[in-house]
XYZ file of C-alpha atoms in Angstrom:
583
model
C -32.435 0.933 -78.666
C -32.851 -2.616 -79.925
C -34.443 -3.578 -76.838
C -33.554 -8.144 -78.522
C -30.426 -7.023 -77.500
C -31.068 -6.063 -73.738
C -33.333 -9.415 -73.859
C -30.557 -10.725 -75.470
C -27.580 -9.743 -72.307
C -30.903 -10.074 -69.756
C -30.473 -14.114 -70.871
C -27.493 -14.420 -70.220
C -26.156 -13.233 -67.712
C -27.566 -14.115 -64.228
C -28.522 -11.498 -61.945
C -26.978 -12.549 -59.019
C -23.637 -13.581 -60.050
C -23.240 -9.929 -61.988
C -23.716 -8.694 -58.624
C -22.671 -11.541 -56.505
C -18.145 -8.523 -58.432
C -19.849 -6.486 -56.468
C -22.601 -8.091 -52.833
C -20.445 -11.092 -52.152
C -21.978 -11.311 -48.970
C -25.117 -12.063 -51.012
C -26.757 -15.762 -49.553
C -29.743 -17.925 -50.998
C -32.823 -17.289 -48.524
C -35.655 -19.028 -50.798
C -36.041 -18.754 -54.233
C -34.474 -15.193 -53.985
C -30.441 -14.246 -52.351
C -30.797 -11.730 -49.444
C -27.970 -8.934 -48.305
C -26.964 -5.786 -46.488
C -27.903 -3.264 -49.169
C -24.649 -1.997 -51.785
C -26.500 1.446 -51.754
C -27.011 2.473 -48.253
C -25.890 1.349 -44.039
C -27.588 -0.939 -43.151
C -27.326 -3.826 -39.635
C -29.618 -6.386 -41.440
C -29.545 -7.302 -45.078
C -33.236 -5.728 -47.073
C -31.466 -6.650 -50.052
C -32.815 -9.249 -52.832
C -32.306 -10.072 -55.851
C -34.200 -12.308 -57.771
C -32.602 -15.191 -61.337
C -36.017 -15.888 -61.729
C -37.434 -12.281 -62.339
C -34.043 -10.739 -63.144
C -34.781 -8.465 -60.566
C -32.900 -6.756 -57.745
C -35.105 -4.860 -54.684
C -33.893 -3.256 -51.041
C -36.410 -3.127 -49.582
C -34.656 -0.421 -47.178
C -33.379 1.872 -49.237
C -36.425 1.549 -51.734
C -33.733 0.694 -54.631
C -34.894 -1.586 -56.882
C -34.884 -2.599 -60.546
C -32.760 -4.894 -63.356
C -29.364 -6.351 -64.123
C -29.324 -2.047 -66.137
C -30.599 -0.180 -63.330
C -27.905 -1.918 -60.657
C -24.824 -1.314 -62.780
C -26.572 2.539 -63.827
C -26.242 3.344 -59.430
C -23.515 1.123 -58.239
C -20.516 2.622 -60.821
C -22.745 5.529 -61.570
C -22.976 5.066 -65.161
C -25.223 5.948 -68.003
C -27.938 3.700 -69.494
C -26.111 3.811 -73.442
C -22.498 2.770 -70.701
C -24.245 0.523 -69.042
C -25.249 -2.015 -71.810
C -22.428 -1.623 -74.172
C -20.133 -3.275 -70.986
C -22.656 -5.379 -71.010
C -23.094 -5.855 -73.632
C -19.614 -6.884 -74.327
C -19.927 -8.669 -70.461
C -22.680 -11.280 -71.824
C -20.892 -11.969 -75.883
C -23.411 -9.535 -77.439
C -22.586 -7.112 -80.520
C -24.178 -3.624 -80.044
C -23.889 -0.568 -81.676
C -25.440 2.206 -80.308
C -29.151 2.721 -82.270
C -28.472 6.335 -81.585
C -26.402 9.347 -80.575
C -24.644 9.739 -76.732
C -26.123 12.837 -75.079
C -23.319 15.185 -74.114
C -21.816 14.576 -71.251
C -21.680 11.010 -72.452
C -19.307 11.928 -75.559
C -17.357 14.152 -73.280
C -16.933 11.241 -70.570
C -15.870 9.974 -74.220
C -13.074 12.065 -75.620
C -11.591 12.135 -71.535
C -11.279 8.415 -71.297
C -9.382 8.621 -74.937
C -7.602 11.017 -74.298
C -5.959 9.213 -71.426
C -5.754 6.819 -73.045
C -3.346 8.621 -75.957
C -1.189 9.930 -72.426
C -0.187 6.641 -70.801
C 0.540 5.732 -74.116
C 2.598 8.282 -74.225
C 4.260 8.242 -71.271
C 4.417 4.986 -71.054
C 6.952 5.423 -74.269
C 8.931 7.036 -72.649
C 9.706 5.304 -69.595
C 10.511 2.157 -72.320
C 12.292 4.006 -74.476
C 15.814 5.704 -75.397
C 15.983 8.824 -73.176
C 14.302 7.589 -70.202
C 17.337 5.843 -68.379
C 17.949 8.058 -65.830
C 12.992 7.065 -65.219
C 14.504 2.991 -65.303
C 17.640 3.313 -62.970
C 14.946 5.153 -60.345
C 12.509 2.384 -61.330
C 14.846 -0.415 -60.461
C 16.519 1.602 -57.066
C 13.070 0.646 -55.717
C 13.740 -3.252 -57.756
C 11.111 -2.818 -59.187
C 10.881 -4.948 -63.191
C 10.122 -4.468 -65.995
C 7.267 -6.896 -66.072
C 6.222 -5.534 -63.457
C 6.822 -1.943 -64.568
C 4.489 -2.885 -67.943
C 1.384 -4.334 -65.959
C 1.149 -1.032 -63.623
C 2.123 0.877 -67.512
C 4.419 3.293 -65.348
C 5.484 5.953 -67.631
C 7.701 9.012 -67.365
C 6.561 13.119 -68.068
C 9.825 14.429 -69.076
C 10.996 17.973 -67.832
C 9.405 20.084 -71.089
C 7.204 22.496 -70.726
C 5.042 21.355 -74.054
C 6.287 17.650 -74.982
C 2.850 16.211 -74.362
C -0.020 19.099 -74.894
C 2.205 19.157 -78.536
C 1.417 15.659 -79.756
C -1.699 15.062 -78.479
C -2.335 18.669 -80.592
C -1.015 16.665 -83.829
C -3.313 14.123 -82.423
C -6.264 16.156 -82.665
C -6.775 17.272 -79.376
C -7.627 20.274 -78.264
C -6.557 22.936 -75.735
C -9.236 22.120 -74.326
C -9.478 18.525 -73.932
C -6.415 18.874 -72.919
C -7.501 21.250 -70.073
C -10.652 18.608 -69.393
C -8.663 15.850 -69.326
C -6.363 17.476 -66.405
C -3.304 17.164 -68.719
C -2.279 20.594 -68.626
C -3.411 23.548 -67.880
C -4.278 27.054 -69.873
C -2.060 30.387 -69.830
C -1.254 33.263 -71.380
C 1.766 30.820 -73.964
C -0.761 28.480 -74.265
C -1.232 25.596 -72.695
C 2.172 23.457 -71.039
C 2.047 20.353 -69.273
C 0.599 19.455 -65.954
C 3.081 16.947 -64.930
C 7.281 17.491 -65.518
C 10.335 15.155 -64.784
C 7.773 12.120 -62.935
C 7.771 9.098 -63.534
C 4.224 7.993 -63.920
C 1.294 5.884 -62.436
C -2.139 5.656 -64.688
C -5.023 5.353 -62.493
C -7.656 3.008 -63.852
C -10.461 2.111 -61.640
C -11.642 -0.463 -60.692
C -14.021 -1.101 -64.447
C -10.851 -0.969 -66.044
C -11.173 2.232 -67.248
C -7.723 4.619 -67.100
C -9.459 8.257 -64.852
C -6.557 9.795 -64.060
C -2.684 10.146 -63.210
C -0.378 10.393 -60.652
C 3.237 11.596 -60.970
C 6.081 11.143 -58.468
C 8.604 13.770 -58.836
C 12.215 12.333 -60.081
C 15.136 14.818 -58.069
C 14.421 17.229 -55.892
C 11.000 19.363 -55.902
C 7.422 19.863 -54.986
C 5.285 18.723 -54.103
C 7.232 14.341 -53.850
C 3.488 13.330 -55.467
C 1.522 14.694 -57.752
C -2.483 13.414 -59.113
C -4.686 15.136 -61.598
C -7.054 17.334 -61.183
C -10.504 16.211 -60.473
C -13.230 16.017 -63.645
C -14.756 14.368 -65.243
C -14.199 10.947 -64.581
C -12.261 10.899 -61.493
C -13.013 12.163 -58.265
C -9.533 10.645 -55.653
C -11.926 9.716 -52.607
C -13.606 7.696 -54.593
C -10.662 5.842 -56.234
C -8.314 3.232 -54.876
C -4.998 2.369 -56.567
C -4.551 -0.836 -57.443
C -8.377 -2.621 -56.906
C -8.105 -3.395 -60.987
C -5.907 -5.762 -60.768
C -6.641 -6.373 -56.537
C -10.142 -7.811 -57.030
C -10.328 -11.422 -57.344
C -7.289 -11.370 -55.203
C -8.938 -10.093 -52.291
C -12.598 -12.412 -52.851
C -9.588 -15.051 -52.981
C -7.811 -14.744 -49.788
C -11.179 -12.820 -48.474
C -9.236 -9.547 -46.666
C -7.782 -6.639 -48.132
C -5.167 -4.926 -46.808
C -4.617 -0.239 -47.213
C -1.253 1.239 -47.920
C -0.277 4.263 -48.333
C 1.346 4.882 -51.579
C 1.563 3.615 -55.641
C 5.125 1.945 -54.794
C 3.644 0.179 -51.444
C 0.889 -0.886 -53.599
C 3.642 -2.269 -56.910
C 5.846 -3.655 -54.714
C 3.339 -5.494 -52.548
C 1.440 -6.635 -56.201
C 5.022 -7.294 -58.431
C 5.664 -10.100 -54.407
C 1.964 -12.103 -54.863
C 0.484 -10.062 -52.099
C -2.612 -8.961 -55.029
C -5.004 -8.301 -52.437
C -3.591 -4.583 -51.667
C -4.801 -1.490 -53.097
C -4.501 3.147 -51.170
C -6.008 5.251 -51.097
C -4.699 8.214 -53.489
C -3.265 10.992 -50.924
C -6.866 11.218 -49.241
C -8.187 10.373 -45.615
C -10.550 7.039 -45.564
C -13.870 7.931 -46.807
C -17.713 5.776 -47.010
C -16.567 5.830 -51.009
C -13.076 3.862 -50.437
C -15.626 1.234 -48.237
C -18.074 0.810 -50.356
C -16.178 0.276 -52.636
C -14.334 -2.599 -50.454
C -17.251 -3.445 -49.716
C -18.586 -5.594 -52.927
C -14.947 -8.223 -51.831
C -15.249 -8.321 -48.218
C -15.969 -7.923 -45.415
C -12.521 -7.538 -43.958
C -9.657 -5.369 -43.613
C -6.853 -4.750 -42.665
C -5.217 -1.221 -41.894
C -0.987 -0.939 -42.127
C -0.165 1.930 -40.686
C 2.138 4.515 -40.297
C 3.220 4.432 -36.621
C 4.168 7.610 -35.817
C 1.143 9.057 -34.031
C 0.074 11.134 -37.609
C -0.187 7.738 -39.190
C -2.519 5.897 -36.291
C -4.822 8.829 -36.088
C -5.852 8.014 -39.983
C -5.204 5.167 -39.144
C -8.368 5.179 -36.151
C -10.006 7.460 -38.918
C -9.772 5.287 -41.521
C -11.040 1.726 -39.222
C -13.895 4.607 -38.219
C -15.482 4.189 -41.630
C -15.375 1.424 -42.682
C -16.753 -0.081 -40.003
C -19.692 2.696 -39.788
C -19.573 0.859 -43.889
C -20.350 -2.546 -42.061
C -16.767 -4.280 -43.464
C -14.592 -6.183 -40.628
C -11.228 -3.863 -39.163
C -7.892 -5.266 -38.652
C -4.667 -2.464 -38.014
C -1.192 -3.303 -38.535
C 2.269 -1.919 -38.141
C 5.523 -2.480 -40.434
C 9.127 -2.761 -37.672
C 12.131 -0.362 -37.678
C 9.813 1.975 -39.314
C 9.803 0.973 -43.346
C 7.498 0.808 -46.077
C 5.995 -1.584 -47.499
C 8.149 -1.783 -50.395
C 10.396 -1.292 -48.560
C 10.387 -4.265 -45.876
C 8.081 -7.044 -48.765
C 11.946 -6.143 -50.470
C 14.029 -6.575 -47.018
C 11.657 -9.792 -45.785
C 9.508 -10.660 -48.413
C 5.989 -11.607 -48.376
C 5.982 -14.671 -46.743
C 6.669 -11.962 -43.270
C 4.932 -9.179 -44.451
C 1.559 -12.100 -44.505
C 2.894 -13.061 -40.431
C 2.724 -9.509 -40.088
C -0.813 -8.931 -41.301
C -2.035 -12.696 -39.865
C -1.563 -10.690 -36.267
C -3.028 -7.724 -36.920
C -4.711 -6.452 -33.555
C -8.684 -6.364 -33.223
C -10.383 -2.192 -34.288
C -10.770 -2.439 -30.391
C -8.336 -3.483 -29.105
C -6.094 -1.407 -31.082
C -8.175 1.366 -29.568
C -8.028 -0.397 -26.292
C -4.350 -0.495 -25.829
C -3.868 3.415 -27.661
C -5.795 4.722 -25.131
C -4.014 2.378 -22.108
C -0.883 4.065 -22.258
C -1.743 7.573 -21.792
C -2.343 6.670 -18.006
C -0.559 6.198 -15.825
C -0.904 2.623 -13.834
C -2.789 2.132 -11.336
C -5.319 4.322 -13.469
C -7.464 6.471 -11.376
C -11.107 6.315 -11.153
C -11.322 9.857 -13.448
C -8.507 6.948 -16.535
C -10.901 5.158 -16.661
C -13.758 7.417 -17.373
C -11.915 8.893 -19.760
C -11.272 6.063 -21.345
C -13.945 4.695 -21.534
C -15.990 7.641 -23.043
C -13.012 7.179 -25.475
C -13.720 3.665 -26.619
C -16.989 4.092 -26.386
C -17.131 6.042 -29.317
C -15.710 4.147 -31.351
C -18.177 0.790 -30.546
C -20.694 2.131 -31.161
C -19.906 3.079 -34.961
C -20.027 -1.097 -34.491
C -23.506 -1.642 -36.497
C -22.898 -5.182 -35.856
C -24.516 -5.534 -32.459
C -22.714 -9.459 -31.693
C -19.214 -7.431 -32.495
C -20.789 -4.118 -30.356
C -21.062 -6.915 -27.332
C -18.047 -8.059 -27.520
C -16.424 -4.635 -27.958
C -17.791 -3.842 -24.517
C -16.907 -7.013 -23.102
C -12.954 -6.329 -23.630
C -12.937 -3.075 -22.810
C -15.208 -3.686 -19.609
C -11.946 -6.958 -18.526
C -9.349 -4.474 -19.729
C -9.771 -0.481 -17.716
C -11.515 -2.600 -15.400
C -14.622 -1.743 -14.837
C -18.247 -3.736 -15.024
C -18.994 -4.280 -18.316
C -23.013 -3.209 -17.483
C -20.902 0.232 -17.257
C -19.538 0.216 -20.370
C -22.908 -1.067 -21.475
C -24.811 2.401 -20.612
C -22.768 4.220 -21.699
C -23.568 3.472 -24.828
C -27.278 4.152 -24.301
C -26.567 7.680 -23.858
C -27.532 10.159 -27.495
C -25.029 11.404 -27.938
C -23.184 8.241 -28.367
C -25.059 7.086 -31.358
C -23.080 7.143 -34.340
C -23.928 10.757 -36.426
C -23.779 8.764 -39.951
C -27.622 6.842 -38.257
C -28.252 10.356 -36.233
C -27.913 11.408 -40.092
C -29.608 8.718 -42.478
C -32.365 8.679 -39.594
C -32.691 12.408 -40.222
C -32.336 12.358 -43.736
C -35.230 9.533 -44.104
C -37.619 10.799 -46.818
C -41.046 10.249 -45.228
C -42.346 7.132 -46.917
C -45.447 7.307 -49.203
C -48.890 5.959 -48.139
C -48.854 1.666 -48.256
C -50.877 -0.675 -50.350
C -52.696 -2.841 -47.110
C -51.692 -6.034 -46.867
C -54.330 -7.935 -48.957
C -53.542 -5.194 -51.661
C -49.832 -5.672 -52.006
C -50.532 -9.883 -51.530
C -52.542 -9.296 -54.867
C -50.619 -7.794 -56.308
C -47.473 -9.404 -56.040
C -49.097 -12.782 -56.965
C -50.074 -11.551 -59.822
C -46.565 -10.316 -60.927
C -46.176 -14.132 -60.201
C -49.589 -15.537 -61.395
C -50.442 -13.663 -64.500
C -52.921 -16.625 -66.058
C -55.317 -16.099 -62.732
C -55.885 -12.124 -63.761
C -59.001 -12.721 -64.423
C -60.003 -13.958 -60.893
C -60.212 -10.219 -60.538
C -61.645 -9.109 -63.721
C -64.985 -7.020 -61.068
C -62.546 -5.245 -59.122
C -62.899 -1.972 -59.437
C -60.858 1.712 -58.015
C -63.642 1.718 -54.944
C -61.657 -1.502 -53.570
C -58.891 -0.532 -53.400
C -57.379 1.619 -50.781
C -54.209 2.893 -51.752
C -54.634 5.197 -55.248
C -50.640 3.672 -56.481
C -51.972 0.666 -55.369
C -54.956 1.139 -57.880
C -52.740 2.586 -60.939
C -50.089 -0.651 -60.097
C -53.136 -2.943 -60.721
C -54.136 -1.079 -63.734
C -50.682 -1.417 -65.002
C -50.461 -5.210 -64.907
C -53.708 -5.623 -65.733
C -53.099 -4.119 -69.359
C -49.112 -5.706 -69.574
C -50.479 -8.116 -68.967
C -53.411 -7.728 -72.084
C -51.080 -6.957 -74.509
C -48.142 -9.174 -73.164
C -50.491 -12.214 -72.388
C -46.809 -14.200 -72.889
C -44.127 -12.205 -71.326
C -42.343 -14.003 -68.158
C -41.356 -10.242 -66.751
C -44.337 -8.757 -66.322
C -43.292 -6.333 -64.232
C -40.798 -4.452 -65.691
C -43.766 -4.684 -68.742
C -46.761 -3.333 -65.776
C -43.563 -0.440 -64.758
C -43.948 1.040 -68.693
C -47.313 1.940 -67.817
C -47.008 3.143 -64.836
C -43.345 4.996 -64.824
C -42.624 6.484 -61.272
C -43.311 3.843 -59.686
C -41.034 0.979 -61.231
C -39.109 -0.172 -57.958
C -42.215 -0.498 -56.777
C -43.898 -3.180 -59.091
C -39.430 -4.928 -58.710
C -40.975 -4.753 -54.469
C -43.152 -6.838 -54.861
C -41.835 -8.718 -58.097
C -39.493 -10.239 -55.403
C -41.651 -10.189 -51.951
C -41.501 -13.908 -51.025
C -44.883 -15.789 -51.187
C -46.444 -17.885 -48.189
C -45.053 -21.646 -48.224
C -48.018 -23.471 -49.239
C -49.301 -20.817 -51.181
C -51.800 -21.610 -53.965
C -52.259 -19.243 -56.932
C -55.451 -19.531 -58.018
C -57.180 -20.603 -54.588
C -54.671 -17.401 -52.740
C -55.591 -15.161 -55.769
C -59.102 -15.720 -56.017
C -59.458 -15.221 -52.043
C -57.858 -12.003 -51.985
C -59.859 -10.176 -54.676
C -63.030 -11.839 -53.127
C -61.879 -10.102 -49.657
C -60.433 -6.110 -51.416
C -63.630 -6.434 -53.468
C -66.098 -7.365 -49.733
C -64.059 -4.384 -48.541
C -65.367 -2.600 -51.997
C -69.014 -2.928 -51.184
C -69.049 -2.327 -47.663
C -67.467 1.621 -48.379
C -70.238 1.945 -50.864
C -73.103 0.843 -49.224
C -72.054 3.210 -45.995
C -72.367 5.764 -48.223
C -75.764 5.193 -50.077
C -76.236 4.773 -45.910
C -75.823 7.875 -45.334
C -76.671 9.602 -48.054
C -80.705 7.861 -47.058
C -79.720 9.395 -44.026
C -79.613 12.671 -45.375
C -82.317 12.610 -47.330
C -84.890 11.383 -44.661
C -87.167 9.516 -44.890
C -89.349 9.881 -47.148
C -87.277 11.299 -49.756
C -84.873 8.612 -51.173
C -84.890 7.841 -54.980
C -85.334 5.103 -56.730
C -82.714 4.597 -58.671
C -80.811 5.039 -54.363
C -82.836 2.418 -53.461
C -82.268 0.409 -55.947
C -78.104 0.037 -55.533
C -78.460 0.316 -52.295
C -80.192 -3.062 -52.771
C -77.982 -4.080 -55.703
C -75.034 -3.623 -52.615
C -76.376 -5.540 -50.027
C -76.859 -8.419 -52.694
C -74.060 -8.527 -54.224
C -72.189 -8.644 -50.483
C -74.499 -11.658 -48.825
C -72.292 -14.275 -50.419
C -70.045 -12.524 -48.538
C -71.374 -13.447 -44.969
C -71.226 -16.289 -43.426
């Protein structure tokens, strides 16, 4: 792999603007940008990135690196896959300089086969033999243009229609099984989908990762999703997000629906900020995906018991991830595609605009369960239930407002709600898990060591001021290794601007620490030469004191008259050196 390509990509892509696609809440903080971290849950921002350095770092979870590291972590990509994607975005010609790994080859093969299947099914729908499926689509008020945009398709009611076509194109039966398109039987490969309207499932990167199929006519299951494959995990994908991203950012909200048809109908009507999970409950991964685009989510639910339960469960997962959630339902028991066809986009959006805050919604549900006036024990049960929801809210201001709302509507003192929240049993489970799973932190470098390393990364031309520092001057072995790596990187690349990445080549196990140090803020009155010299002097003085104390202990153990001349000489040299640090 040619390092020049990597550097060219970094020169052309601003890491801040790139990360903003995934973390829209980035805000300027001095010379850097800060936001809540996309890789772990947190209440206050600890994620930092810098255009000048081309780096990101989270002071909470210690994830850090360059634009490649961010994309690899965010999209679960290999380096080669990230390089290919970033090269395309930057307009840089890229040809792999080394063969892909076996896993990368497998993933690439599955992607090609899924694209082949998508084209095959779409051709079936749009050509002779697809009339009955096109009639169904028309009945559902979808236009030809919409079918083409979402690349809808048709799996014919034949057991080997796709298998025959794919094998003729050179794909093996194992390929078909690995892609989730066929099952292998004693009689050979049989199509996984038959007599179904096909919905390609496309992830947020624009890759086809699987399919959903709706039965045409009688049969079960009504909807059938691809089995999980090397590319497809249904709890990690939101249908329609590949199209919805820009509209979500523009409107400032995402709307969660239930099914393929609902999303497609809403997009056709112009409500393109809508997405749907793939027949599964909302997960933390879904919340993480949405958090890249917006902080505001409206959950549209069915007003039956199961729909209400699902809406609450999903909303709690979303708020734990730091999203602000509202809930809404459609009248007359209509699905979104039916409602928008009957009443139009404006009416649909009016319902969304009047959606209830999650706490108002949950409080209303609880109050409906009890006769009025409420008895004391009724209030106790209601507060116990609602307190669990309040406790999951990571934003302290919202949490206090929710407590106040509940107190007013249930008819209790606000202090009682707050006291209920303080009970350990009501601490959010995810917070407890996070606390238990937090790794033990390595012994940190002291403040002076950390300052020196950070400042040298920003002003490496002043390394000459640190030429007398030795390993004994550092209290932390890791800090000494980092100092050596910086010295070596500067010596071998005297003109380099981004010293952190170069130093990481000599201390790869401490790469994240280097990134963190490079992104630490300097004092407002920072003077590189003055402050680096003072910091180096502080470390050297500390080291001299430690060595002097060690010599004193040695001399005491030997006893008067038994101290060798070389030990006495060392003692005198250390005393003389320390004189310049004494006031």
